[in-house]
XYZ file of C-alpha atoms in Angstrom:
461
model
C 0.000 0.000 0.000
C 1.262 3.521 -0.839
C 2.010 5.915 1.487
C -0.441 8.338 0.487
C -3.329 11.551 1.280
C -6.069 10.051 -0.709
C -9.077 11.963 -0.060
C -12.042 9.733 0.010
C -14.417 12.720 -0.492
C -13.196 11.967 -4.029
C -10.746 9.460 -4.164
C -8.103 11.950 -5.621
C -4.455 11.491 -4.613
C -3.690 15.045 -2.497
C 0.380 13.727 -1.397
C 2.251 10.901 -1.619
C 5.507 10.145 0.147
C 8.488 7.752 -0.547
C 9.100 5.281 2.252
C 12.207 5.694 4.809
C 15.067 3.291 3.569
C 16.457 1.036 5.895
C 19.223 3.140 6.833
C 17.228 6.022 8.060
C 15.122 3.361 9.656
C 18.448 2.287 11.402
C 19.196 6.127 12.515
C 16.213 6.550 13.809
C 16.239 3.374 15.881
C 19.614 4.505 17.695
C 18.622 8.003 18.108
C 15.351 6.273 20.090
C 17.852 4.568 22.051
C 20.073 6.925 22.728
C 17.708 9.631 23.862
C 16.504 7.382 26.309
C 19.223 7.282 27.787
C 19.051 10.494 29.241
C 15.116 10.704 28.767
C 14.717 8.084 31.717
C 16.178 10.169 34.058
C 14.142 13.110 33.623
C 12.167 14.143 36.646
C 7.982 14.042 36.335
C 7.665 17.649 36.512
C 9.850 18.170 33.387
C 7.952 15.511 31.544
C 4.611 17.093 32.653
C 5.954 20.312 31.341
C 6.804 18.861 28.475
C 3.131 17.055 27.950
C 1.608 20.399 28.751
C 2.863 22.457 26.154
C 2.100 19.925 23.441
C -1.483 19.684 24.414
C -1.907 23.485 24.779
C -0.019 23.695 21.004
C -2.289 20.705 19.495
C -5.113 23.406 21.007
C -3.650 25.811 19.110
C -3.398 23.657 15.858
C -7.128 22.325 16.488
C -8.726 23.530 13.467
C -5.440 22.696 10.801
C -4.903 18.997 12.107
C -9.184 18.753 11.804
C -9.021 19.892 7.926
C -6.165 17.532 7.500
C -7.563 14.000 9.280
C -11.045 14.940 7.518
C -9.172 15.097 3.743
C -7.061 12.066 4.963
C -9.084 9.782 6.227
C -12.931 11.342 5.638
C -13.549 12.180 9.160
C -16.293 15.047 9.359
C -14.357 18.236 10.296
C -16.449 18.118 13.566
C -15.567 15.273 14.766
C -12.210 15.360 13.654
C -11.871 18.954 16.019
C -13.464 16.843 18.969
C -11.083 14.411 18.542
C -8.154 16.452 18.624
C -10.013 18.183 21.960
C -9.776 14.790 23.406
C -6.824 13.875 22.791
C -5.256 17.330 24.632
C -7.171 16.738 27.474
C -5.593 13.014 28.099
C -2.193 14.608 27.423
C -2.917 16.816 30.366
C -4.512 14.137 32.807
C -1.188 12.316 31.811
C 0.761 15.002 32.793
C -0.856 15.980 36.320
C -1.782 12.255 37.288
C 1.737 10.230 36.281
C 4.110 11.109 39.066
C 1.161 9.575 41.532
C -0.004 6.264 39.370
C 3.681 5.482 38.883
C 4.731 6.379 42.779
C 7.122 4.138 44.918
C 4.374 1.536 46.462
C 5.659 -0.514 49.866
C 3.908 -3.809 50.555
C 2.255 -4.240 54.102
C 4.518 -4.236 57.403
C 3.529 -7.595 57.979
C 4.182 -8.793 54.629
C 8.033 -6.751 54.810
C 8.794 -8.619 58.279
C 8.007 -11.297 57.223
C 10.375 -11.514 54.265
C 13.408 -10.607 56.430
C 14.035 -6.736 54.731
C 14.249 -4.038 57.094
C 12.271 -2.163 53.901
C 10.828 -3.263 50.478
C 9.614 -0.694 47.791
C 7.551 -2.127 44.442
C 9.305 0.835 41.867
C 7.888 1.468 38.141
C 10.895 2.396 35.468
C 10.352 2.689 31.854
C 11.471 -0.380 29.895
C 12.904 2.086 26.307
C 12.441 2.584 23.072
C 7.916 1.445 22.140
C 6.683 0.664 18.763
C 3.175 1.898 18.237
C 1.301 0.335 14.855
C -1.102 2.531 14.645
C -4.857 2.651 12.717
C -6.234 5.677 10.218
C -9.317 5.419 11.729
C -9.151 8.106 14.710
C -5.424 9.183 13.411
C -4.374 11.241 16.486
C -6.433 9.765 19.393
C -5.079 6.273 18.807
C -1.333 7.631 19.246
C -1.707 10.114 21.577
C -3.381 7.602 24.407
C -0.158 5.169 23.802
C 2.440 8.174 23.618
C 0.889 10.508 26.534
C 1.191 7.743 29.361
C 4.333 6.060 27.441
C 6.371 9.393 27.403
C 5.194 10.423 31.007
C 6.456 6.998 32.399
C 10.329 8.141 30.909
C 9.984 6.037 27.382
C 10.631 6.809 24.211
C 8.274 6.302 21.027
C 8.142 5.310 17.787
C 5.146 5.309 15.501
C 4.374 3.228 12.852
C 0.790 4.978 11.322
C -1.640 3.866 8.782
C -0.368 4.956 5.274
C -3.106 6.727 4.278
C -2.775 8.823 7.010
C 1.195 10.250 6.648
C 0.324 13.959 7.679
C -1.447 13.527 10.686
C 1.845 10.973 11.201
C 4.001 13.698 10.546
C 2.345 15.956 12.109
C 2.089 13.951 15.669
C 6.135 13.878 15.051
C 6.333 17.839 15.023
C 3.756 18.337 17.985
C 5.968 16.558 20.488
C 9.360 18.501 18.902
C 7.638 22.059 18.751
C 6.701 20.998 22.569
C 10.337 21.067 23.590
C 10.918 16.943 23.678
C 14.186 15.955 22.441
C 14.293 15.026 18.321
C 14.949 11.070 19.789
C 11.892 11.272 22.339
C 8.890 10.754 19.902
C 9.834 9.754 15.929
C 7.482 8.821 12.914
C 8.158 6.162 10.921
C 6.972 6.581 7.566
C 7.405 2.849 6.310
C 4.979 0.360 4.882
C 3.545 -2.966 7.024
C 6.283 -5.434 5.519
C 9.277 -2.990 7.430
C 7.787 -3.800 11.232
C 9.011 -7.014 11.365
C 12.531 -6.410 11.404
C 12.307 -3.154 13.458
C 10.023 -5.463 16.091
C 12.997 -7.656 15.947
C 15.531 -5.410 16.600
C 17.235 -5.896 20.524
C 16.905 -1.767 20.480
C 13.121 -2.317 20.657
C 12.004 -3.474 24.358
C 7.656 -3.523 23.725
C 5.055 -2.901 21.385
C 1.397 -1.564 21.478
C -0.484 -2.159 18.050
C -4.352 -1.213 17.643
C -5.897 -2.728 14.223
C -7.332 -5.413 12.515
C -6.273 -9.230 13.686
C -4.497 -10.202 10.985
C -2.036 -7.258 11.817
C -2.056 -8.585 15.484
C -1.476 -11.757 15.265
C 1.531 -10.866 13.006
C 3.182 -8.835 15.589
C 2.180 -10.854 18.759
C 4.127 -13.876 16.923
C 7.154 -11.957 16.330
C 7.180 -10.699 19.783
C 6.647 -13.773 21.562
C 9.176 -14.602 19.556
C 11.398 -12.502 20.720
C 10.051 -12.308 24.740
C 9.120 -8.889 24.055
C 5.670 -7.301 25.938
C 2.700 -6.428 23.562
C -0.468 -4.397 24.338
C -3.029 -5.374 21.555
C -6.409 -3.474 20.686
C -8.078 -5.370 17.834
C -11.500 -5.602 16.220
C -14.958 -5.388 17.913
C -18.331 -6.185 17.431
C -20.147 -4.738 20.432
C -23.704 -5.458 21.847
C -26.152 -2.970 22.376
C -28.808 -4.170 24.596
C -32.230 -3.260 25.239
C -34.429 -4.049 27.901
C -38.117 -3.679 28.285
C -37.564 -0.923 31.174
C -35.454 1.279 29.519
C -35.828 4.957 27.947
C -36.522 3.731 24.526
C -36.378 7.008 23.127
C -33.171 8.189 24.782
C -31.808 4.265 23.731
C -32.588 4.482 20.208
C -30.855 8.493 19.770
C -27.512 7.070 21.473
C -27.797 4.100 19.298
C -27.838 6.121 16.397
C -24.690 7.918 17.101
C -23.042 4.513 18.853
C -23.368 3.314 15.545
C -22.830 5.651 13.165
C -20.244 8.335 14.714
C -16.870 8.614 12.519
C -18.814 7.045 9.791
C -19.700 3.621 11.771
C -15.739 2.974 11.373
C -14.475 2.480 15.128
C -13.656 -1.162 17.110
C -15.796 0.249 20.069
C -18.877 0.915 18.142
C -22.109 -0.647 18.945
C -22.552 -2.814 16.062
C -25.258 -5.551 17.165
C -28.475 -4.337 18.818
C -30.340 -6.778 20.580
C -33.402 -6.080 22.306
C -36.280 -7.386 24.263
C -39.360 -9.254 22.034
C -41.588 -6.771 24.365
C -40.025 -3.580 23.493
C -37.984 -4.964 20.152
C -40.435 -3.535 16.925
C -40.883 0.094 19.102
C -37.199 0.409 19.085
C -36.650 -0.808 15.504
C -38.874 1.834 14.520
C -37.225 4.563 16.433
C -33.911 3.637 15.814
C -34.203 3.098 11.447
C -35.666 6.363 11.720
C -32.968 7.995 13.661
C -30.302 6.196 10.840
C -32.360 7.564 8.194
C -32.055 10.986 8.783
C -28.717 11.304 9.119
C -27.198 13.794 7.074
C -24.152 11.852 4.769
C -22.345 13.944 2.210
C -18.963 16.110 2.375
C -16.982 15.814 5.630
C -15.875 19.326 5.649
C -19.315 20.299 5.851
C -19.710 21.223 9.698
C -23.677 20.118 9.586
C -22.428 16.693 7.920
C -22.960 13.735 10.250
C -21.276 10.671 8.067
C -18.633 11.233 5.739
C -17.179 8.493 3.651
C -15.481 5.647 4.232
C -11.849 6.134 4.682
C -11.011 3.480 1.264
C -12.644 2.008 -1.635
C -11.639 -1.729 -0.428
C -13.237 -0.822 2.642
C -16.623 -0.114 1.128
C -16.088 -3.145 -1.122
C -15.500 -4.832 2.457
C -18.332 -3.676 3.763
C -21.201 -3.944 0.668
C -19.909 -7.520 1.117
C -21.344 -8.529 4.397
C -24.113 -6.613 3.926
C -24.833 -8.379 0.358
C -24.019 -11.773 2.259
C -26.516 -11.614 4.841
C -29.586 -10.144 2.244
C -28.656 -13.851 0.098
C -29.306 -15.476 3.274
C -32.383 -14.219 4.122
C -32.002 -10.763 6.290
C -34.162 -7.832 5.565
C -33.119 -4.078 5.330
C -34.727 -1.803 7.134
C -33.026 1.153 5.595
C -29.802 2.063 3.370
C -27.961 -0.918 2.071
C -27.237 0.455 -1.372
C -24.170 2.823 -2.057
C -24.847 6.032 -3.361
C -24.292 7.492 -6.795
C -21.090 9.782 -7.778
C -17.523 10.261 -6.628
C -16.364 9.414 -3.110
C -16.660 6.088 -0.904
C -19.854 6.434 0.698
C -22.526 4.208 2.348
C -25.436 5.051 3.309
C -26.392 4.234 7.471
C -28.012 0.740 7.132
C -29.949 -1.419 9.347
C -30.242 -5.134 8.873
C -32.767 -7.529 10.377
C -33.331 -11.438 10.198
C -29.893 -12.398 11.223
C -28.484 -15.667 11.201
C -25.377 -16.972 12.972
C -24.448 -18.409 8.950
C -24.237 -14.951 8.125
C -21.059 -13.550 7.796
C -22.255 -10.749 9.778
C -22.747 -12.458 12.799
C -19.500 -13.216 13.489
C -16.872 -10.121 11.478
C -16.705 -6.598 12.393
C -19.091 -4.291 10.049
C -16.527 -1.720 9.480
C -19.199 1.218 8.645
C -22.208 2.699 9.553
C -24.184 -0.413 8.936
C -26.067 -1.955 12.115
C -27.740 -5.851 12.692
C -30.844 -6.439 15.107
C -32.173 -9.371 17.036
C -34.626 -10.235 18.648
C -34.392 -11.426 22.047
C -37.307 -13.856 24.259
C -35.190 -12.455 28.122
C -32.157 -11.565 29.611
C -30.750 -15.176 29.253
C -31.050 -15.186 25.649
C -29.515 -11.616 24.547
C -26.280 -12.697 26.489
C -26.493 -15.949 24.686
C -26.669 -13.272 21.209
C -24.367 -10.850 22.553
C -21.420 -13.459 23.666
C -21.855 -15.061 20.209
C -19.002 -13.350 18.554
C -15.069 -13.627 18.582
C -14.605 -10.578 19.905
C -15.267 -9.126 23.348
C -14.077 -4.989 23.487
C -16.802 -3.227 24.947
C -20.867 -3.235 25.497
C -23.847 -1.189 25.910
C -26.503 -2.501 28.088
C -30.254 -0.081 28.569
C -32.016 -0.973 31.527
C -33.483 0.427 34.925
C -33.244 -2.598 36.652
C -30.393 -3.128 38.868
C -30.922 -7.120 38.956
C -30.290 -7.020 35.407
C -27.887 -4.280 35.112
C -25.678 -6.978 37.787
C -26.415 -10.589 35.526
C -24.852 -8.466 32.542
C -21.608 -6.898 34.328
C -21.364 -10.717 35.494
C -21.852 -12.523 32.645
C -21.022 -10.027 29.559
C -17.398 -11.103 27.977
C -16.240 -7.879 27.405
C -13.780 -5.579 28.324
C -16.053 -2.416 29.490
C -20.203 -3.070 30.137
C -21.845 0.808 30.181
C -24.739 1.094 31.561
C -27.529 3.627 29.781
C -25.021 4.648 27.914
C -22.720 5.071 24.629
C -19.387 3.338 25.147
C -16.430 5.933 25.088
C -12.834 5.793 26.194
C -11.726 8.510 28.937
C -7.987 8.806 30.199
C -8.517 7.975 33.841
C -10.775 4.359 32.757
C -8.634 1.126 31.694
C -9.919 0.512 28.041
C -9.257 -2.691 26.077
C -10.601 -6.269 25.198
C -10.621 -9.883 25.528
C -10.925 -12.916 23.159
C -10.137 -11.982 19.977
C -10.294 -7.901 20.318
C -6.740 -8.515 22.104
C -5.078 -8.314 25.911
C -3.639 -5.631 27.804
C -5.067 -2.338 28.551
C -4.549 1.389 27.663
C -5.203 4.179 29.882
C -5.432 4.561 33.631
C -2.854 3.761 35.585
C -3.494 0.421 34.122
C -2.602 1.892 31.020
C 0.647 3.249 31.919
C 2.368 0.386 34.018
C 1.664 -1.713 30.643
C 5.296 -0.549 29.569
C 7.180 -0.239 32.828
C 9.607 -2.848 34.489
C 7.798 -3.253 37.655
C 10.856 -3.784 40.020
C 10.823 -5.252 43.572
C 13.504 -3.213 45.483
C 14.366 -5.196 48.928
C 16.855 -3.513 51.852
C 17.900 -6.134 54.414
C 17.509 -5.968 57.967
């Protein structure tokens, strides 16, 4: 794939860039190293200085980096603004909130005694030099919640991006420099899929943190456990969306809408299957088609636009796919479902009924605004639905009663279970997966001990 601005507005080719050679790859790797050297040994206050400025420039830079993800990568230009918002406010929780997650811990008096030390301390140093392989998808969030905690706990980063999204990587690159970091602290790659092998295996490297589809996980998961080296992996999702007979349907079906459908329906934690309650199932279809219908699709630099296009033409192809799949096998659409006429890769928000588990819908991610409802008899039969699937990132779950809101957190396989509400990813909440949507967690103090050597320091008596 070509390392390339291709708008998807109108498929034209804005920039195109020629892939680092394998020496600069090389420089690059021993400038890592060797500004972590000194890096490490930075105190938290510097860093947090550091961190600071960057978010308050990205503030600054707020509207540019918007126009540039929405031609890169089709997000509309207010969402793209919101997500730049976002991602300055985790750089500053970061900043203020490091020093404390990452303090000197002792174990219990009893427990010290007991081992013969006079003291023991549990200390958190950064393990070096981080590859991040990152997604197009949100193009700064995804890097900035791996390089905020990463660089606050005294490591050093280097990204990987999506190639279709090299200014935003280039751009990330710049922030952290214009901030005052070191040129070694925070480096873009600009190399294609095939080069992160050999960088992964390079001794230089100490961890990696990829978010994307599985087949790029499993790729670098082998080659680190290959090579004993930690990995943090966020993969694909396919989240429930559940609806019981006591909740607010109308307040259910509106977050649904945008749970579905925000950045174009294009996210892991999405909502993607809604199952709801026989009793309450056809008054929430009803709402909620109507709420995809009038959505307003069309040019993502349009601030009233609510779905742009998809970020490729292989991922539309992707997409019309699985939705083509499951009306052969017998599901009904409720809306959408067709593409649209004229330039650009857009789909329409689409709603599909009658599912099967031999649809191929059932069990892969929907990577766009297209959504899949069943119909479920109780409780024990939309967890049955909702653990169906190889993935387990996140759920929704709508419901007033607190017996049911407990047999969900119980029995849900999933990484996060909100509760009357949309799933999003805050700074001070561990996010991440299980089963096949990947291990290990960003954010939180969970988040940032990922990539430290947790070391047991012991004083004899």
């Amino acid at each position: 794939m070509p390392i390339a601005t291709v708008n998807p507005a109108n498929g034209e080719t804005v920039k195109t860039y020629q892939a680092m050679g394998e020496e600069e790859i090389a420089r690059r790797i021993q400038l890592a190293e060797a500004t972590f050297r000194t890096y490490r040994t930075t105190s938290f206050a510097e860093r947090a200085r550091l961190m600071h400025r960057a978010a308050d420039l990205l503030d600054e830079d707020q509207r540019d980096i918007a126009r540039v993800i929405t031609t890169e990568m089709g997000k509309p230009v207010r969402q793209a603004r919101a997500e730049a918002a976002k991602c300055a406010k985790a750089m500053r929780w970061y900043a203020d909130h490091a020093e404390e997650l990452l303090a000197d811990e002792e174990p219990a008096e009893a427990d010290v005694k007991d081992s013969g030390a006079s003291r023991v301390l549990v200390r958190y140093r950064p393990l070096g030099p981080i590859l991040a392989v990152m997604p197009w998808n949100f193009p700064l969030w995804q890097v900035i919640r791996f390089a905020a905690p990463a660089l606050m706990a005294g490591n050093v980063g280097l990204l990987k991006h999506a190639s279709n999204v090299p200014q935003t990587a280039l751009y990330l690159e710049d922030l952290f420099h214009r901030a005052g970091f070191t040129e070694g602290t925070f480096q873009t790659l600009l190399i294609g899929s095939a080069a992160v092998d050999d960088i992964l295996r390079d001794e230089r490297i100490k961890a990696a943190t990829l978010t994307g589809s599985e087949p790029a996980g499993r790729a670098v998961a082998s080659t680190a456990g290959e090579m004993i080296k930690k990995t943090v992996l966020e993969l694909g999702g396919s989240d429930p969306f559940i609806v019981m007979p006591s909740a607010d349907l109308d307040r259910a079906a509106e977050v649904a809408v945008n749970a579905r459908c925000q950045n174009a329906g294009q996210s892991c934690i999405a909502a993607k299957r809604f199952i709801v309650h026989a009793d309450v199932h056809d008054a929430f279809a009803e709402r909620f088609t109507a709420g995809m219908r009038a959505l307003k699709v069309g040019d993502p630099t349009d601030e009233e636009t609510e779905v742009g296009p998809l970020s490729s033409e292989r991922g539309r192809a992707d997409l019309e796919e699985l939705v083509d799949d499951a009306v052969r096998g017998g599901a009904s659409v409720l809306c959408g479902g067709e593409r649209p006429d004229g330039p650009g890769w857009y789909y329409p928000p689409t709603v599909l009924t009658g599912i099967t588990r031999e649809m191929r819908i059932h069990r892969e991610e929907a990577f766009g605004p297209v959504a899949t409802l069943y119909r479920a008899g109780d409780l024990d039969e939309a967890v049955l639905i909702a653990n169906d699937s190889p993935f387990g990132l996140s759920s929704n779950v709508w419901t007033r009663d607190e017996s049911e809101v407990d047999r969900f957190v119980r029995d849900l396989e999933a990484g996060g279970v909100y509760v009357n509400g949309m799933t999003a990813s805050h700074p001070a909440f561990p996010f991440g997966g299980v089963k096949r949507s990947g291990y290990g967690r960003e954010l939180s103090g969970h988040g940032i001990r990922e990539f430290c050597n947790i070391t047991t320091v012991w004083h004899g008596a």
